[in-house]
Short mmCIF file of C-alpha atoms in Angstrom, two decimals:
data_model
loop_
_atom_site.label_atom_id
_atom_site.label_comp_id
_atom_site.label_asym_id
_atom_site.label_seq_id
_atom_site.Cartn_x
_atom_site.Cartn_y
_atom_site.Cartn_z
CA MET A 1 -0.10 -0.11 0.14
CA ASP A 2 1.74 3.29 -0.96
CA LYS A 3 2.00 5.98 1.72
CA MET A 4 -1.00 8.21 0.19
CA PHE A 5 -3.16 5.51 0.26
CA SER A 6 -2.28 4.48 3.52
CA ASP A 7 -2.12 8.24 4.15
CA GLU A 8 -5.59 8.65 2.78
CA ILE A 9 -7.23 5.76 4.68
CA ASN A 10 -6.15 6.98 8.07
CA ILE A 11 -7.67 10.03 7.51
CA LEU A 12 -11.10 8.84 6.12
CA LYS A 13 -10.73 6.80 9.55
CA ALA A 14 -10.99 9.97 11.33
CA LEU A 15 -13.70 11.68 9.79
CA ALA A 16 -15.51 7.81 10.52
CA ILE A 17 -14.79 7.76 13.92
CA LEU A 18 -16.22 11.90 13.62
CA LEU A 19 -18.82 11.03 12.40
CA VAL A 20 -19.86 8.53 14.74
CA VAL A 21 -19.27 10.60 17.70
CA SER A 22 -20.76 13.55 15.75
CA GLY A 23 -23.89 11.24 15.35
CA HIS A 24 -24.19 10.44 19.43
CA LEU A 25 -24.45 13.86 19.83
CA GLU A 26 -27.16 14.12 17.62
CA PHE A 27 -25.76 16.21 15.02
CA SER A 28 -24.25 15.58 11.52
CA LEU A 29 -21.11 16.73 10.49
CA LEU A 30 -22.65 16.09 6.18
CA GLY A 31 -25.68 17.99 6.52
CA ILE A 32 -27.81 16.05 3.95
CA PHE A 33 -26.24 12.40 5.53
CA PRO A 34 -28.35 11.96 8.65
CA PRO A 35 -26.95 10.72 11.70
CA TYR A 36 -26.39 6.67 11.57
CA SER A 37 -26.83 7.19 7.64
CA PHE A 38 -23.81 5.57 6.72
CA GLN A 39 -21.44 5.69 8.97
CA LEU A 40 -20.79 2.04 10.08
CA ALA A 41 -21.54 0.94 6.39
CA LEU A 42 -17.88 3.66 6.28
CA PHE A 43 -16.05 1.79 8.62
CA PHE A 44 -16.91 -1.58 7.01
CA PHE A 45 -15.92 -0.90 3.70
CA ILE A 46 -12.84 0.91 5.42
CA SER A 47 -11.66 -2.34 6.30
CA GLY A 48 -12.59 -3.83 2.97
CA CYS A 49 -10.37 -1.75 1.69
CA LEU A 50 -7.37 -2.70 4.01
CA PHE A 51 -7.82 -6.81 3.57
CA LYS A 52 -5.10 -8.64 1.87
CA ASP A 53 -5.31 -11.15 -0.71
CA LYS A 54 -3.01 -12.79 0.72
CA TYR A 55 -5.54 -13.97 3.62
CA LEU A 56 -7.47 -16.09 1.15
CA THR A 57 -4.51 -18.35 1.96
CA ASP A 58 -3.57 -18.03 5.48
CA VAL A 59 -6.64 -18.56 7.33
CA ALA A 60 -4.84 -18.72 10.35
CA THR A 61 -2.97 -15.84 10.44
CA PHE A 62 -6.02 -13.59 9.44
CA VAL A 63 -8.01 -14.85 12.44
CA GLN A 64 -5.19 -14.94 14.57
CA ARG A 65 -4.87 -11.08 13.98
CA ARG A 66 -8.21 -10.36 14.12
CA ILE A 67 -8.25 -11.60 17.72
CA LYS A 68 -5.52 -10.04 18.43
CA SER A 69 -6.42 -6.76 17.07
CA LEU A 70 -10.01 -6.74 18.09
CA LEU A 71 -12.02 -9.35 20.63
CA VAL A 72 -7.99 -9.06 23.22
CA PRO A 73 -8.44 -5.25 23.68
CA TYR A 74 -12.75 -5.45 23.20
CA PHE A 75 -12.43 -7.62 26.34
CA TRP A 76 -10.23 -5.84 27.83
CA TYR A 77 -12.47 -2.65 27.78
CA ASN A 78 -15.06 -4.87 29.15
CA LEU A 79 -13.72 -5.43 31.98
CA PHE A 80 -12.98 -2.08 32.30
CA TYR A 81 -16.73 -0.61 32.14
CA MET A 82 -17.68 -3.51 34.27
CA GLU A 83 -15.29 -1.99 37.00
CA VAL A 84 -16.14 1.32 36.26
CA THR A 85 -20.12 1.00 35.68
CA ILE A 86 -20.17 -1.01 39.75
CA LEU A 87 -18.16 2.44 40.74
CA ILE A 88 -21.05 4.58 39.29
CA ALA A 89 -23.61 2.60 40.76
CA LYS A 90 -22.36 3.05 44.27
CA LEU A 91 -21.77 6.36 43.66
CA THR A 92 -25.20 7.55 42.31
CA GLY A 93 -27.44 4.53 42.47
CA LYS A 94 -27.72 3.59 38.87
CA PHE A 95 -26.35 0.28 37.12
CA TRP A 96 -25.97 1.45 33.85
CA GLY A 97 -26.10 -1.99 32.33
CA MET A 98 -27.25 -5.17 31.55
CA PRO A 99 -27.26 -7.93 35.45
CA LEU A 100 -23.38 -8.88 35.66
CA SER A 101 -23.31 -12.57 34.89
CA PHE A 102 -20.94 -14.98 32.76
CA LYS A 103 -23.26 -14.58 29.90
CA ASN A 104 -23.90 -10.69 30.04
CA PHE A 105 -19.78 -10.84 30.16
CA PHE A 106 -19.01 -13.41 27.36
CA ILE A 107 -21.89 -13.88 25.37
CA THR A 108 -24.14 -10.67 25.08
CA PRO A 109 -20.87 -8.88 23.55
CA PHE A 110 -21.36 -11.02 20.33
CA LEU A 111 -25.11 -10.32 20.34
CA ASN A 112 -25.04 -7.19 20.76
CA GLY A 113 -22.78 -5.26 23.00
CA HIS A 114 -24.93 -3.50 24.98
CA GLN A 115 -23.83 -5.34 28.44
CA PHE A 116 -22.43 -1.72 29.55
CA ASP A 117 -23.88 1.24 28.73
CA LEU A 118 -20.84 3.35 28.70
CA SER A 119 -19.12 0.94 26.22
CA CYS A 120 -21.90 0.02 24.45
CA PRO A 121 -20.39 2.00 21.39
CA LEU A 122 -17.98 -1.09 20.97
CA TRP A 123 -21.14 -3.43 19.76
CA PHE A 124 -19.74 -2.74 16.62
CA VAL A 125 -15.72 -4.69 17.26
CA THR A 126 -17.60 -7.77 17.84
CA GLN A 127 -19.26 -7.60 15.30
CA LEU A 128 -16.71 -6.46 12.90
CA PHE A 129 -14.71 -9.68 13.86
CA MET A 130 -17.46 -11.87 12.73
CA THR A 131 -18.37 -10.21 10.05
CA MET A 132 -14.75 -10.31 8.86
CA ILE A 133 -14.70 -14.14 9.32
CA THR A 134 -17.56 -14.73 7.81
CA PHE A 135 -16.65 -12.57 4.53
CA LEU A 136 -13.13 -14.55 4.60
CA PHE A 137 -14.86 -17.81 4.00
CA LEU A 138 -17.09 -16.84 1.77
CA PHE A 139 -14.79 -15.01 -0.70
CA ARG A 140 -12.57 -18.41 -0.59
CA ALA A 141 -15.05 -20.08 -1.79
CA LEU A 142 -16.12 -17.84 -4.17
CA ASN A 143 -12.81 -17.44 -5.40
CA ALA A 144 -12.85 -21.68 -5.52
CA VAL A 145 -16.32 -21.05 -8.02
CA THR A 146 -15.18 -18.07 -10.11
CA LYS A 147 -12.49 -15.28 -9.80
CA ASN A 148 -15.03 -12.96 -11.78
CA LYS A 149 -15.37 -9.61 -10.12
CA PHE A 150 -18.35 -8.99 -11.25
CA ILE A 151 -20.16 -11.94 -9.99
CA HIS A 152 -18.51 -11.70 -6.28
CA LEU A 153 -19.32 -7.95 -6.60
CA GLY A 154 -23.25 -9.40 -7.21
CA PHE A 155 -23.07 -11.71 -4.75
CA PHE A 156 -21.97 -9.33 -1.93
CA ALA A 157 -24.85 -6.88 -2.68
CA ILE A 158 -27.68 -9.22 -3.11
CA LEU A 159 -27.01 -10.31 0.34
CA GLY A 160 -26.72 -6.61 1.64
CA VAL A 161 -30.04 -6.11 0.25
CA LEU A 162 -31.88 -9.59 1.30
CA ALA A 163 -30.82 -9.00 5.10
CA ILE A 164 -32.82 -5.54 5.19
CA PRO A 165 -36.23 -7.35 4.60
CA PHE A 166 -35.11 -10.36 7.04
CA ASP A 167 -36.19 -8.61 10.13
CA LYS A 168 -40.06 -8.90 8.55
CA LEU A 169 -39.81 -12.43 7.70
CA PHE A 170 -38.36 -13.52 10.25
CA ALA A 171 -38.26 -13.51 14.32
CA VAL A 172 -35.73 -11.45 15.04
CA THR A 173 -34.03 -13.43 17.90
CA PRO A 174 -30.17 -12.51 19.29
CA LEU A 175 -28.98 -15.02 16.57
CA MET A 176 -30.78 -13.73 14.00
CA LEU A 177 -29.74 -10.31 14.23
CA ILE A 178 -26.37 -11.43 13.71
CA VAL A 179 -27.33 -12.58 10.39
CA ILE A 180 -28.89 -9.82 9.70
CA ARG A 181 -26.18 -7.92 10.65
CA THR A 182 -23.26 -10.15 9.08
CA MET A 183 -24.95 -10.14 5.69
CA PHE A 184 -25.04 -6.70 5.31
CA SER A 185 -21.79 -5.30 6.58
CA MET A 186 -20.22 -8.12 4.44
CA PHE A 187 -21.69 -5.92 1.40
CA PHE A 188 -19.74 -2.96 2.21
CA VAL A 189 -16.51 -5.03 3.25
CA TYR A 190 -15.86 -6.29 -0.89
CA LEU A 191 -16.98 -3.14 -1.85
CA GLY A 192 -14.00 -1.35 -0.19
CA TYR A 193 -12.13 -3.95 -1.57
CA PHE A 194 -13.11 -4.08 -5.19
CA TYR A 195 -12.71 -0.06 -4.58
CA THR A 196 -9.62 -0.38 -3.68
CA HIS A 197 -8.06 -3.70 -6.55
CA TYR A 198 -10.54 -2.67 -9.32
CA ILE A 199 -11.42 1.26 -8.97
CA LYS A 200 -8.81 3.44 -6.84
CA ASP A 201 -6.49 3.43 -9.88
CA ASN A 202 -8.49 2.84 -12.93
CA TYR A 203 -10.96 5.44 -12.43
CA ASN A 204 -11.77 8.71 -11.81
CA ILE A 205 -15.32 8.63 -9.84
CA PHE A 206 -14.49 12.28 -8.02
CA THR A 207 -15.33 13.74 -11.18
CA PRO A 208 -17.78 17.19 -11.29
CA LYS A 209 -20.22 14.70 -13.00
CA TRP A 210 -19.48 12.36 -10.04
CA PHE A 211 -20.41 14.61 -7.42
CA GLY A 212 -23.76 15.89 -9.84
CA ALA A 213 -24.92 12.51 -9.58
CA VAL A 214 -24.19 11.91 -5.96
CA PHE A 215 -25.85 15.53 -4.84
CA VAL A 216 -28.93 14.79 -6.81
CA LEU A 217 -29.29 11.06 -6.11
CA GLN A 218 -28.81 11.92 -2.34
CA SER A 219 -31.56 15.07 -2.68
CA ILE A 220 -33.89 12.68 -3.79
CA LEU A 221 -33.20 10.08 -0.76
CA TRP A 222 -33.79 13.08 1.38
CA MET A 223 -37.50 12.24 0.25
CA PHE A 224 -37.64 9.88 2.35
CA ASN A 225 -35.95 11.04 5.47
CA ARG A 226 -38.05 11.55 8.77
CA ASP A 227 -35.41 12.16 11.18
CA TYR A 228 -37.36 15.26 11.74
CA ASP A 229 -40.52 13.88 13.00
CA PRO A 230 -39.69 10.20 15.08
CA GLU A 231 -43.29 9.43 14.93
CA HIS A 232 -43.00 8.78 11.26
CA GLY A 233 -40.15 6.44 11.62
CA ILE A 234 -36.54 7.08 11.55
CA GLY A 235 -36.18 7.68 7.71
CA LEU A 236 -32.57 7.68 6.03
CA SER A 237 -30.57 6.69 9.28
CA TYR A 238 -31.12 3.04 9.95
CA VAL A 239 -30.19 1.13 13.82
CA LEU A 240 -28.19 -1.58 12.38
CA VAL A 241 -27.51 -3.25 15.89
CA TRP A 242 -31.15 -3.93 16.18
CA SER A 243 -31.41 -4.41 12.22
CA ARG A 244 -34.18 -1.44 12.70
CA PHE A 245 -34.44 0.01 8.82
CA ASP A 246 -38.06 0.61 9.48
CA ASP A 247 -39.71 -0.21 5.58
CA GLN A 248 -37.42 0.92 3.64
CA LEU A 249 -36.01 -1.89 1.39
CA PHE A 250 -32.94 -0.23 -1.28
CA VAL A 251 -32.95 3.10 0.79
CA PRO A 252 -30.19 2.16 3.60
CA ILE A 253 -28.14 0.42 1.27
CA LEU A 254 -28.48 3.96 -1.10
CA THR A 255 -27.96 6.13 1.41
CA ALA A 256 -24.76 4.50 3.04
CA LEU A 257 -23.20 3.98 -1.25
CA THR A 258 -23.43 8.12 -1.81
CA GLY A 259 -22.36 8.81 2.11
CA ILE A 260 -18.93 6.41 1.63
CA TRP A 261 -18.45 8.57 -1.64
CA ALA A 262 -19.14 12.05 -0.25
CA SER A 263 -16.71 10.57 2.79
CA LEU A 264 -14.44 9.51 0.23
CA PHE A 265 -14.66 12.72 -2.17
CA THR A 266 -14.63 14.82 0.94
CA VAL A 267 -11.18 13.32 1.70
CA LYS A 268 -9.79 13.91 -1.23
CA ILE A 269 -10.12 17.63 -1.05
CA LEU A 270 -8.97 17.73 2.27
CA TYR A 271 -6.21 15.76 2.04
CA PRO A 272 -3.15 18.23 1.28
CA TYR A 273 -4.31 20.62 3.56
CA VAL A 274 -4.89 18.07 6.80
CA LYS A 275 -1.99 15.15 5.88
CA ASP A 276 0.39 16.99 8.30
CA ILE A 277 -1.70 17.56 10.74
CA LYS A 278 -0.95 15.22 13.53
CA PHE A 279 -4.04 15.09 15.78
CA VAL A 280 -6.09 14.33 12.67
CA GLN A 281 -3.13 11.39 11.70
CA ASP A 282 -3.64 10.23 15.68
CA MET A 283 -7.61 10.36 15.51
CA GLY A 284 -7.21 8.02 12.73
CA ASN A 285 -4.46 6.09 14.47
CA VAL A 286 -7.51 5.43 17.94
CA THR A 287 -10.57 5.00 16.55
CA TYR A 288 -10.81 1.98 18.29
CA HIS A 289 -10.19 3.78 21.70
CA ILE A 290 -12.24 6.93 20.46
CA MET A 291 -15.27 4.19 19.89
CA ALA A 292 -14.49 2.75 23.59
CA ASN A 293 -14.14 5.95 25.49
CA HIS A 294 -16.03 8.80 24.26
CA LEU A 295 -19.53 8.05 25.37
CA LEU A 296 -17.82 8.14 28.97
CA VAL A 297 -15.38 11.78 28.55
CA MET A 298 -19.40 13.01 28.00
CA TYR A 299 -20.45 11.17 31.02
CA ILE A 300 -17.85 13.12 33.02
CA ILE A 301 -18.24 16.45 31.23
CA THR A 302 -21.77 16.25 32.09
CA ALA A 303 -21.05 15.29 35.80
CA ILE A 304 -19.26 18.55 35.71
CA PHE A 305 -21.66 20.68 34.21
CA MET A 306 -24.11 19.56 36.71
CA TRP A 307 -21.77 19.54 39.64
CA LEU A 308 -21.04 23.48 38.56
CA HIS A 309 -24.74 24.71 38.11
CA GLY A 310 -25.90 22.86 41.40
CA ILE A 311 -27.73 20.11 39.63
CA PRO A 312 -27.86 16.21 42.11
CA ILE A 313 -26.23 13.46 40.03
CA SER A 314 -29.59 11.55 40.61
CA GLU A 315 -31.04 13.37 37.99
CA ARG A 316 -28.71 11.65 35.53
CA ALA A 317 -29.89 9.19 36.19
CA ASN A 318 -33.43 9.90 34.53
CA HIS A 319 -31.85 10.14 31.11
CA ASP A 320 -30.30 7.99 28.44
CA ILE A 321 -26.45 7.41 28.03
CA TYR A 322 -26.60 9.91 25.18
CA TRP A 323 -28.02 12.53 27.55
CA ILE A 324 -25.76 15.73 27.21
CA TYR A 325 -26.68 19.32 29.86
CA ASN A 326 -27.80 22.04 27.76
CA PRO A 327 -27.54 20.12 24.24
CA VAL A 328 -28.87 23.34 22.45
CA GLN A 329 -25.20 25.16 23.63
CA THR A 330 -22.99 22.54 24.93
CA THR A 331 -23.07 20.26 21.74
CA TYR A 332 -19.82 21.71 19.76
CA LEU A 333 -18.26 22.53 23.41
CA TYR A 334 -18.83 18.51 23.81
CA PHE A 335 -17.44 17.35 20.40
CA VAL A 336 -14.65 19.24 20.32
CA VAL A 337 -13.49 17.91 24.25
CA THR A 338 -15.09 14.82 23.87
CA MET A 339 -12.64 14.15 20.35
CA PHE A 340 -9.50 15.44 21.92
CA ILE A 341 -9.45 13.86 25.31
CA SER A 342 -10.37 10.83 24.09
CA THR A 343 -7.91 10.68 20.99
CA TYR A 344 -5.31 11.88 23.59
CA VAL A 345 -6.21 8.80 25.93
CA GLY A 346 -5.88 6.16 23.15
CA VAL A 347 -2.32 7.64 22.32
CA GLY A 348 -1.22 7.22 25.14
CA LEU A 349 -2.59 3.77 25.87
CA LYS A 350 -0.75 2.69 22.71
CA LYS A 351 2.28 4.22 23.49
CA LEU A 352 2.07 2.39 27.32
CA HIS A 353 0.75 -1.09 25.30
CA LYS A 354 4.24 -0.59 23.15
CA VAL A 355 6.17 -0.26 26.30
CA MET A 356 4.98 -3.14 27.57
CA LEU A 357 5.41 -4.89 25.27
CA LYS A 358 9.32 -4.34 25.39
CA LYS A 359 9.23 -4.93 28.72
#
């Protein structure tokens, strides 16, 4: 992978995590794309961009590396947030999570990842692990049948589209949730692989005509958006963790595609200006830690605001985990402070990990 593409991917990762955090603060960095309309598909797309062909013949190495990079830190964080949740419960009287049990510590992370509210964004990590392992074996099987890249693309596209109506056709059990999420996400993993191998160096998809086409398409899709009126459903946004697509069929796929293109386009434009900004590079390097810790940082900021205004901490327990103090005035302060703190917590943890490995 050449350095420029590697840097662009890192900036793309930084943009993706910015979109996740801003979504949890209920605003969008890209106005025509509502929160939750594509950012998780973007992360799966990035994983596909980084997938190497050598893993098709070296399954053991791929699985070992995914366990080491995804699951091992996940369960360290799971232990940490269990202790934090117990501590907060003792201080405030509210336990932010599911009852403590063997199942909720070891099994629930793979079912929905919401065993502890403060770390619930990490549900994506276990789903990414399951998606990538399944993708590897399916891709190997497809390659054994045909090397035709368009057949591969069609196969994964069909899986992605078929996943959407499953919640209407079958009882949505915890295992069915895994099936739906995996089918949907594998399409974007392969799309990332397809982009890197067959589009990036062969076609320019960032011309004015492409911009116009995507803008028009997203404008049409906006007609399906209902975020301004929650009583009518979620529209362009979809809740992948619970496989909630409302009554949409193709809209979740299409808005994810336009959102991914817009993200790639944004990085292309910004690359000359941000490639040497260390904070942006750091952000892209520690997206895992930002995903893990940003809700805790927001919780602490809220506690500080409440203390400054003489509001009892018990009031915090009357709201969900995403609630922040006076959002009209403070949302963007939360965003900046949360990104700064969670990024450099991640940088510090990576440095600590390297020191421990040397010892």
